[in-house]
Amino acid sequence: MIHGTASKLLRRMVGVWLAATSVGVAAPTAALPAWSLMPQPAQMRPAASGSLTIAENAEVAVRGADLQQVQSIAGRFVQLLADTGGLHLHVAKVATAHPAITFELDPHVDVVEDAGYRIVVGNQGIHVIARTPRGAFYGSVTLWQLLTPPGWTRGTPVEVADGVIDDHPRFAWRALLLDSGRHFQSAADVRKLIDWMSLNKLNVLLWHVTEDQGWRLEIPKYPELAKVGACRKAVGLDAELTGSADKPYCGSYTEAEVRDIVRYATERYVDVVPEIDLPGHSQAAIAAYPWLGVTSQRPTVWTDWGVSPWLLNPNERTLKFVDDVLDEVMRLFPSKYISLGGDEADKQQWNASPEVRAQMHRLGLANMDQLQGWFTGQLADHLVKHGRTPVGWDDELVAGATLPASQVVMSWHGNDDERVALQAIRQGHDVVMTPQESLYFDHYQSGLPDEWPGPSPAATLRQAYDTVVIPNGASATEARHIVGVQAGLWTEQMLTFAHDQHAVFPRIAALSELAWSPASAHDWNDFLQRMPAELARYRALGIGYADSAFAPAFQATPTTNGAFQVTLSNQTGFGTIRYTTDDSAPTSRSAQYTRPLTLRGKTTLRAATFAADGFELAAPRTQVLDGTTLSSRDGSALATCSNQPASRLDGRRPAQGPRPIYSVDIGNACWLWPQAPLQGITHVVLTVERVTWRFGDEASDAMVRHKASPAGEFEIHADACTGPLLATVPLAPAAQAQGQTRLDANVAVPVGAGVRNLCVFATGDPRDGQWALARIAFSK
């Protein structure tokens, strides 16, 4: 094939042919569009010159083996391009001699692995060739990206630079975990997520369908699992989702829905791996069948988050139950892999049970961690006997116990230089890297005031991209036991599918590159250069992604005569920040930020971030500069008294406006404001809300402070939390409120006080209701 510089005569001849087939050749002097692909392919060899244009009604041909499957792939590619790029191509029933795009399946082509493919762009059009339909599918994803380049305009012809792409994945397991136990996603939303995963070349959905807070899978032999176990009391914000605190929060998937999701995923080359978490995270199952526990009592389906003490009884009757469940799971899910969980098994009920202690001794085991290993081993053997491979978490290795030899280990304890992952490898396990520090996508993404809820600490786009996937100290042989990379979307604080999207995207781009691209391609700055086109694709797909990594942050300091100096920045340092001071929305033609701004008071500064082609990387943020700028703070701008990073929690949705989000050190309602300006201050207004306590195992660390009244109060102290008391703000007006309340009080500022460190805390027991501070504002 010709994919480099062609002779003038050949170009003239090819140009006539391409015009007839809706493919055009750019003039040799025309600037060629860059290939902006995500994840970065294994090998790219752009030609020195030359390009072609794909226009409306271009022909797509299918050739070679497995025609029906490849025609289906080509058809979905054509539909995807029409939906996102606005170009309408057609798959030819009978191909002409020179189609614009050709998909070909050749079992003997020299691409790497079954998932590999080659794309050739040249004078004969675009040729996608693979050994298998899976490879052809991944080639179609890359081709879609080639036809949605940086700055593309919907519905217009697309110019593609000549060259060759040879590609294949780095890891076999490229996964996203979806927790449907804490908060439930509809079957339609699960399918949508699978679609989007496949466009990032991810191939495993680890589906967490059982939890303390809900059993989500129908098991015909045990109908109470999906009746009792799938419903919990609508505590806290769950009542907003159900419409009433009296209406339980429920959700489960029928067999028909599961089969449809599995079929849908298979068509997109995504393997749905179910997770039946045990022996911990099983309170919902025990609520349905109390004999599964060790206390003979029936708990409620849990409404708290954290680690529940309700464990399955590791006896023969429970083993029969789990075997029955696994048989049904294997019937529904054809995946080679089944996850048994095994994480966060609090052994207090086992330790307190004479029956369980006797069983442990009878088996000759030294401790309860070994008993858990024995229990898991019985279930793993059942899976192996049926040709499946067990998967589980690394917790037992952390505890010093062993895991079944057949088990694939998901390593989430990424601290200590991935010590646990290395330990698993050296015990002979294949390992999937899923470190909580960087790849738990429920964690919030920035410290911006409008950042969405999530647990601490932050997991930024850069942290996700720089995840260590080969443990330090691993030899080349040991490194081959790292079979994949996985991100976790745990949904304690993910109330809706909109929040799921915000949490996953764009960090999924970092995940896809970790999992697919060769290590030699790892380049943060190059990754950022490719992000604008990827974000534009997300927007075209209708994905509600987070722009936190690119959003402007403001730092205002006073100057003379009531003016302010304002510094603008963003998390990545990428893109051009543009701003306005007339309250209009910034555009790609607005003033460019190049150095700190000096602005007078009573100015509304708005700023947004743009790519070089004018694409808006981050929506406008606003900073009002006036007399309250220095004398007030949002709660998110305050430090915690423990010096630990705060979690971000949802507040109740108001009748109008957005839902408030609070920065809270759970169990310790205490905030620090360093260097607060107090000169002449006489009054303070606090905006607060009481958040339902549902934080489970955080309860033992709760900080209880003496309260002077039944409802308690906020106290403001100078210098330290035990320093001079400046103000007491009674909480009685807010104690029974549904949502935010504004409270005000006088402030007794010491004579001569100018700038002081402040400590602000709520009295009482946070387990009776966690106080959140939205804003503190002083006035004269």
XYZ file of C-alpha atoms in Angstrom, residues 633-638 660-664 671 686-689 714 740-741 771-776:
25
model
C -14.685 31.725 53.994
C -16.454 28.739 52.500
C -16.092 25.646 54.663
C -14.093 23.986 51.863
C -11.428 26.704 52.235
C -10.870 25.906 55.919
C -24.718 22.044 48.808
C -21.470 20.155 49.286
C -19.528 20.271 52.547
C -15.930 19.604 53.558
C -16.126 17.624 56.799
C -12.381 23.756 61.355
C -22.578 30.805 60.139
C -24.343 28.781 57.448
C -24.680 25.203 58.699
C -26.487 21.935 58.105
C -20.836 26.400 67.553
C -29.154 24.810 55.559
C -29.720 27.362 58.329
C -22.630 19.245 61.708
C -21.321 20.697 58.448
C -20.142 24.278 58.037
C -20.976 25.797 54.659
C -19.706 29.310 55.309
C -18.482 31.643 58.022
